[in-house]
Coordinates of C-alpha atoms in Angstrom, one line a residue:
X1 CA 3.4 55.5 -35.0
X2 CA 6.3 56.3 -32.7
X3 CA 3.8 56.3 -29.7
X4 CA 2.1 53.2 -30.6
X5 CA 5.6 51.5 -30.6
X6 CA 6.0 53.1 -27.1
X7 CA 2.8 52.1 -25.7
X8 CA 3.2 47.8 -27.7
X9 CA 6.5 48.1 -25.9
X10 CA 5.7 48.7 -22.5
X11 CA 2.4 46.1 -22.2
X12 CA 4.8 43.8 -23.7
X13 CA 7.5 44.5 -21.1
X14 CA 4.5 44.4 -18.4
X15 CA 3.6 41.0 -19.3
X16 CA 6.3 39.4 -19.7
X17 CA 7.0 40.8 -15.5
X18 CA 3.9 39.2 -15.0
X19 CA 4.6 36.0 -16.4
X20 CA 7.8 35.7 -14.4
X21 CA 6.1 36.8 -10.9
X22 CA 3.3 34.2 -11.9
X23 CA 6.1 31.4 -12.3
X24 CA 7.8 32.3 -9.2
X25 CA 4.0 31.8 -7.2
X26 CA 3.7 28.6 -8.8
X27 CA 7.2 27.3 -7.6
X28 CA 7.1 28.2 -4.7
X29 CA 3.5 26.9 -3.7
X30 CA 4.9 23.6 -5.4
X31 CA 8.0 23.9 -2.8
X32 CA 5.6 24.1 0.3
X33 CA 3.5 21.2 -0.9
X34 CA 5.9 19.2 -1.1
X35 CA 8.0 20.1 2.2
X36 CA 4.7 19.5 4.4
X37 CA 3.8 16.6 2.6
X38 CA 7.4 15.3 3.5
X39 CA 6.9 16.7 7.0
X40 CA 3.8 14.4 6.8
X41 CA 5.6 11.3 5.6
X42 CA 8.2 11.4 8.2
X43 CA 5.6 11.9 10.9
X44 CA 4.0 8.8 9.3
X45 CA 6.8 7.0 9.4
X46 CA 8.2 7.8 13.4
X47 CA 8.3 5.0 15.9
X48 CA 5.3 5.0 18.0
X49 CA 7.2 4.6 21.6
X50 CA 6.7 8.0 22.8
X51 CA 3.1 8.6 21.2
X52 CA 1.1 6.5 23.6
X53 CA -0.9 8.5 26.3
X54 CA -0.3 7.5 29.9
X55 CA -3.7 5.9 31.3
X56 CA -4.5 5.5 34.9
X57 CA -7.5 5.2 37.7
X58 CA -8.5 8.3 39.3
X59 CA -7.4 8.4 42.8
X60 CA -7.3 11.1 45.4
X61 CA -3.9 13.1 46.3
X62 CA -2.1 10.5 49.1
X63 CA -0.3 7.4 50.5
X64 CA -1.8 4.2 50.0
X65 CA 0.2 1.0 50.9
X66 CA 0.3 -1.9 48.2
X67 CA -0.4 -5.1 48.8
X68 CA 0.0 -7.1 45.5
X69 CA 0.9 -5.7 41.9
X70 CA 1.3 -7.0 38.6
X71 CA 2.2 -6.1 35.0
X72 CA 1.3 -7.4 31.7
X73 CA 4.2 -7.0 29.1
X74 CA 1.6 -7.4 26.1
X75 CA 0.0 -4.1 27.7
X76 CA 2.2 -2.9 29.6
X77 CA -0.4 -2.1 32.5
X78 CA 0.2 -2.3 36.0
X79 CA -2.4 -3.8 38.5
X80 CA -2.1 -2.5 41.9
X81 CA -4.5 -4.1 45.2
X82 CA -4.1 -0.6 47.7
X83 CA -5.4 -0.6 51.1
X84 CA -7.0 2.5 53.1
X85 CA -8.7 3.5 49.7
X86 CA -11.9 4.8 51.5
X87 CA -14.9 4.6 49.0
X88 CA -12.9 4.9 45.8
X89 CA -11.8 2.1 44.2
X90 CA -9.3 -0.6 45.6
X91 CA -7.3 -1.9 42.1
X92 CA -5.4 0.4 41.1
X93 CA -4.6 0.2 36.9
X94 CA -2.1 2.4 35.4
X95 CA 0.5 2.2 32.0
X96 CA 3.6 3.8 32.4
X97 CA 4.0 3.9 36.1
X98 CA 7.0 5.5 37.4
X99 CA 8.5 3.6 40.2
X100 CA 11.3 4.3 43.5
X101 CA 13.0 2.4 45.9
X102 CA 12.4 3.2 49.0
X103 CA 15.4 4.4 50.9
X104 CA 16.9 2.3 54.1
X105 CA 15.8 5.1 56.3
X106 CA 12.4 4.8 55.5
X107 CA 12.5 0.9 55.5
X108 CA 14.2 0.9 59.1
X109 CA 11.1 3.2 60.1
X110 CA 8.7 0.3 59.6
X111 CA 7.5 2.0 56.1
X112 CA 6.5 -0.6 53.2
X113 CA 5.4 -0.2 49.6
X114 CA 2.9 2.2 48.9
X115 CA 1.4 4.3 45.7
X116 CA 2.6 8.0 45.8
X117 CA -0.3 10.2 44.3
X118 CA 0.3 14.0 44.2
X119 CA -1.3 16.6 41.9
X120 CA -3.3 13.3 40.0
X121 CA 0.4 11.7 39.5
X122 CA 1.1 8.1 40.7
X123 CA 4.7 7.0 41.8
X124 CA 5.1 3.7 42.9
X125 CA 7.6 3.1 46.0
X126 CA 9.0 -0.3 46.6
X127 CA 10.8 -2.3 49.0
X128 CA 14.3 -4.0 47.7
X129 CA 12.6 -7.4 48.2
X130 CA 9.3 -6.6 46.2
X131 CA 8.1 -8.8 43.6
X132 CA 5.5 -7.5 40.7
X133 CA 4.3 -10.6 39.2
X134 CA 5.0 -10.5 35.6
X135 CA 2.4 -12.0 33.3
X136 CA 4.3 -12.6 29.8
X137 CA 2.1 -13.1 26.7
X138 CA 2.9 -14.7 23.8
X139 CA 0.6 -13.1 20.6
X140 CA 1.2 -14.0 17.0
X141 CA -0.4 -12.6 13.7
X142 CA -2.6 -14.7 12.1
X143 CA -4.9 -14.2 9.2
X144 CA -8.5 -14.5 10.4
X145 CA -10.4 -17.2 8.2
X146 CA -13.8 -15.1 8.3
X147 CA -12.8 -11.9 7.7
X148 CA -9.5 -12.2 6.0
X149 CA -8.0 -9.6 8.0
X150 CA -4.6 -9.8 9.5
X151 CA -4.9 -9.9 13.3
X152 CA -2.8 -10.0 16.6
X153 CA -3.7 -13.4 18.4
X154 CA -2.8 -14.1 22.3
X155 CA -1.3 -17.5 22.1
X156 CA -0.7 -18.1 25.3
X157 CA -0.1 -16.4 28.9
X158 CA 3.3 -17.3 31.3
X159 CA 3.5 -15.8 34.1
X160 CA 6.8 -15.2 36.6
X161 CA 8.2 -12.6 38.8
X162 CA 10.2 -9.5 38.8
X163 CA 12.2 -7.9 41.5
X164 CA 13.1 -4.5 39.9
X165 CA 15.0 -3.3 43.2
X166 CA 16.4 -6.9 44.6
X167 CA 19.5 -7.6 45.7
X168 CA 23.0 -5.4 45.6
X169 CA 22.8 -5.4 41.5
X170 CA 20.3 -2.7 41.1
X171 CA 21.7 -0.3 43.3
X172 CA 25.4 -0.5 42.1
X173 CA 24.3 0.0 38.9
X174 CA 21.6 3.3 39.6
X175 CA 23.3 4.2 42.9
X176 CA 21.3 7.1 44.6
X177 CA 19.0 7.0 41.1
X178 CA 17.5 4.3 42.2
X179 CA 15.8 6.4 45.0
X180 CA 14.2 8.9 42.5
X181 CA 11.4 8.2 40.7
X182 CA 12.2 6.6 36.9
X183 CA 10.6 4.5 34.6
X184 CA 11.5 1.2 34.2
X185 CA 11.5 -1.7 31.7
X186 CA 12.3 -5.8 33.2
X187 CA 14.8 -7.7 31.7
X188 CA 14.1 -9.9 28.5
X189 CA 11.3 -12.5 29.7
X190 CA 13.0 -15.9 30.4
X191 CA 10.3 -19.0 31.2
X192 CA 11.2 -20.6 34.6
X193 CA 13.0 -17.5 36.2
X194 CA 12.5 -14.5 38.2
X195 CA 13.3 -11.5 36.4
X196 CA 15.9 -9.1 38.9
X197 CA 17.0 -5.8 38.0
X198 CA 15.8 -3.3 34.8
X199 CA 16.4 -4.2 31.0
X200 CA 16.4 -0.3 30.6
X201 CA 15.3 3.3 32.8
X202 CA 15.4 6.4 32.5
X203 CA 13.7 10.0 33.7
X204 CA 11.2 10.0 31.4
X205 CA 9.5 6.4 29.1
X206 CA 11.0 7.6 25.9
X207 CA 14.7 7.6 27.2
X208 CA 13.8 4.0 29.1
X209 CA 12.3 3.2 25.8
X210 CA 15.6 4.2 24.0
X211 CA 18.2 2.6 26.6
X212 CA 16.3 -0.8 26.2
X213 CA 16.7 -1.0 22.8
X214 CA 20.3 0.0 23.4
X215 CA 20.3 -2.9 25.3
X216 CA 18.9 -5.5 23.2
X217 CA 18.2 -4.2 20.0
X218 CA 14.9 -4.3 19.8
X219 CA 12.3 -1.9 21.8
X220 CA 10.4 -3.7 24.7
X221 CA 7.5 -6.0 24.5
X222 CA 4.9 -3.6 24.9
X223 CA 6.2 -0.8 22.5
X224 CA 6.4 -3.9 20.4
X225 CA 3.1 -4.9 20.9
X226 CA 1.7 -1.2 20.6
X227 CA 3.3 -1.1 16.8
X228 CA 1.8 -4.1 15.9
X229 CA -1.7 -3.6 17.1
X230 CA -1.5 -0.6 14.6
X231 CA -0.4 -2.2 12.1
X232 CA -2.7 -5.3 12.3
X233 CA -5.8 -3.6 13.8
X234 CA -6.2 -5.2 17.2
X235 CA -4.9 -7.1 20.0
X236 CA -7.0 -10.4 21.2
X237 CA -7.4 -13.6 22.3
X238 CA -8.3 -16.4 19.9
X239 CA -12.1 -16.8 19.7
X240 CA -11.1 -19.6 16.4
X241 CA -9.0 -22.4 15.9
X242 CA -6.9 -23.9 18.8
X243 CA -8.0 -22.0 21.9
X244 CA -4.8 -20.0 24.0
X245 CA -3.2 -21.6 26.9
X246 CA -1.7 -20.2 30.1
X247 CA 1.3 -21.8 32.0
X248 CA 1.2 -21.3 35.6
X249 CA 3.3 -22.0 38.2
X250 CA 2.6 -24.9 41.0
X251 CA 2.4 -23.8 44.6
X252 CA 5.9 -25.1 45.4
X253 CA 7.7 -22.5 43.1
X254 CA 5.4 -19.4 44.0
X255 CA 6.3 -16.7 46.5
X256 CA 5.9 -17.1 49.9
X257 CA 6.5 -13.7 51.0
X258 CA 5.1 -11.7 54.3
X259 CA 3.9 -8.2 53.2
X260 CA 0.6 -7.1 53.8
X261 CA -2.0 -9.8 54.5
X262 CA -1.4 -13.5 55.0
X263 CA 2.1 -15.0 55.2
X264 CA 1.4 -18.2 53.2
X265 CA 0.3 -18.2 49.4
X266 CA -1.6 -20.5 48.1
X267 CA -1.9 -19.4 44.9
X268 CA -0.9 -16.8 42.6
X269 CA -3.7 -14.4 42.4
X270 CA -5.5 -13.5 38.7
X271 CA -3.9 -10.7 37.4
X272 CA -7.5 -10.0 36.3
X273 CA -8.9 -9.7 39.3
X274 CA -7.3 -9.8 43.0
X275 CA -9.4 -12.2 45.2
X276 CA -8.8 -14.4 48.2
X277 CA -7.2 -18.3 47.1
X278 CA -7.5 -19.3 51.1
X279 CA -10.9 -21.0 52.3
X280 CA -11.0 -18.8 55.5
X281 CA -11.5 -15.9 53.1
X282 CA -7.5 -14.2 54.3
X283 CA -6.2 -12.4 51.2
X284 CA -2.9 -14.2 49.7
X285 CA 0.0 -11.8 49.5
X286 CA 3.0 -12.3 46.8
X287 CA 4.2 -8.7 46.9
X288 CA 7.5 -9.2 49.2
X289 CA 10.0 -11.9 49.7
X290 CA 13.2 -12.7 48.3
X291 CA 13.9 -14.1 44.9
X292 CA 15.4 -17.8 45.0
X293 CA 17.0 -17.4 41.3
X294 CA 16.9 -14.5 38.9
X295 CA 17.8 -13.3 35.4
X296 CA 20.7 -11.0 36.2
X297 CA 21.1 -8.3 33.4

């Protein structure tokens, strides 16, 4: 009887060790799932400024000057006309374009604006007195009357200027910075004026991302625009209701600058597609001249 006791007391001790190494599994498998499903939430949850992948045409290793540019805040793209591009293609798109001022040295040499591409990397390298024409778009979220879906509707298109190097204001700000490649962000849109100067910058888009919002509180338009087209599925121009509009400028308050190609504008090329305005078939040029009244930020 005395071994029986033995042998009842020992299973008895070996299951209740059991028991307690079987709890301790269970907690702490319940601990992991919830630590990487709140590692999942949080990575749900993170702004999307730094998550969108750089996009750009393929062009060969070299130097290629720029004759007009634009950029498209709902987008953020860039639309660059290059000359001496051989066979490949001569519009140049890219998002998230870093850009440099060309240095007075260089300028005094008789250089002018030109695309930087090295190891498949594009910098852009601008004159002081170079003007990107901004193309501002006004999008709403509207509820579409077919579907029922919540969507993000183009309104309207404005379009301006921006000088991101013009003037003294820009370099006493950057200094010798502004001669590095950086990415930059133009000031808040304003209708009627020429934007001059950066609304943020930085080495890489997530700091130029970060010191814009600094800035003004509220990241720029196409970060914003990026976050709503995930959240509302996608970005469009009305095919319903009250078609969108676009506000252009009249000749008298476009650039006239001289860079490469004709030195009179007509007319303010498509940011669509870059094509001759002038009946005798010479290209239009907007990318230099000087800025008659700017946003200063």
């Amino acid at each position: 009887m005395e071994t029986l006791s033995v042998i009842l007391s020992r299973r008895a001790t070996f299951l209740r060790q059991l028991l307690s190494l079987s709890l301790v599994l269970l907690l702490a498998s319940t601990s992991v799932g919830c630590g990487i499903s709140s590692n999942s939430g949080e990575r749900a949850n993170a702004p999307a400024k730094q998550t969108a992948t750089p996009i750009s045409t393929r062009l060969a290793d070299g130097q290629y000057p720029v004759q007009q540019a634009s950029y498209e805040d709902a987008t953020g793209e860039y639309r660059l006309l290059l000359l001496n591009t051989g066979a490949q293609a001569s519009v140049f798109r890219s998002t998230q374009l870093p850009m440099a001022r060309l240095s007075d040295e260089a300028i005094a040499k008789g250089e002018k604006s030109y695309l930087q591409v090295e190891n498949g990397k594009p910098t852009l390298y601008l004159t002081e007195d170079f003007r990107i024409e901004y193309v501002h778009t006004v999008a709403q979220t509207v509820e579409n009357p077919q579907t029922g879906e919540q969507e993000r509707v183009v309104v309207r298109q404005e379009t301006g200027f921006w000088a991101p190097f013009a003037g003294a204001l820009a370099g006493q700000a950057l200094g010798s910075l502004l001669f590095t490649p950086h990415y930059y962000f133009p000031p808040v849109y304003q209708p009627g004026r020429d934007l001059v100067g950066y609304g943020g910058y930085g080495r890489s888009y997530g700091q130029a991302v970060d010191r814009y919002q600094q800035r003004y509180q509220s990241p720029p338009p196409e970060v914003r625009n990026r976050q709503a087209f995930r959240t509302t599925g996608r970005l469009r121009s009305p095919t319903y209701g009250q078609p969108g509009s676009s506000t252009r400028r009249t000749p008298s308050e476009r650039s006239t600058g001289s860079g490469y190609g004709s030195s009179r504008l007509r007319s303010a090329p498509s940011t669509r597609s870059f094509r001759s305005s002038s009946p005798s078939g010479r290209r239009s040029s907007f990318g230099t001249g000087r800025s008659r009244s700017g946003s200063r930020r």
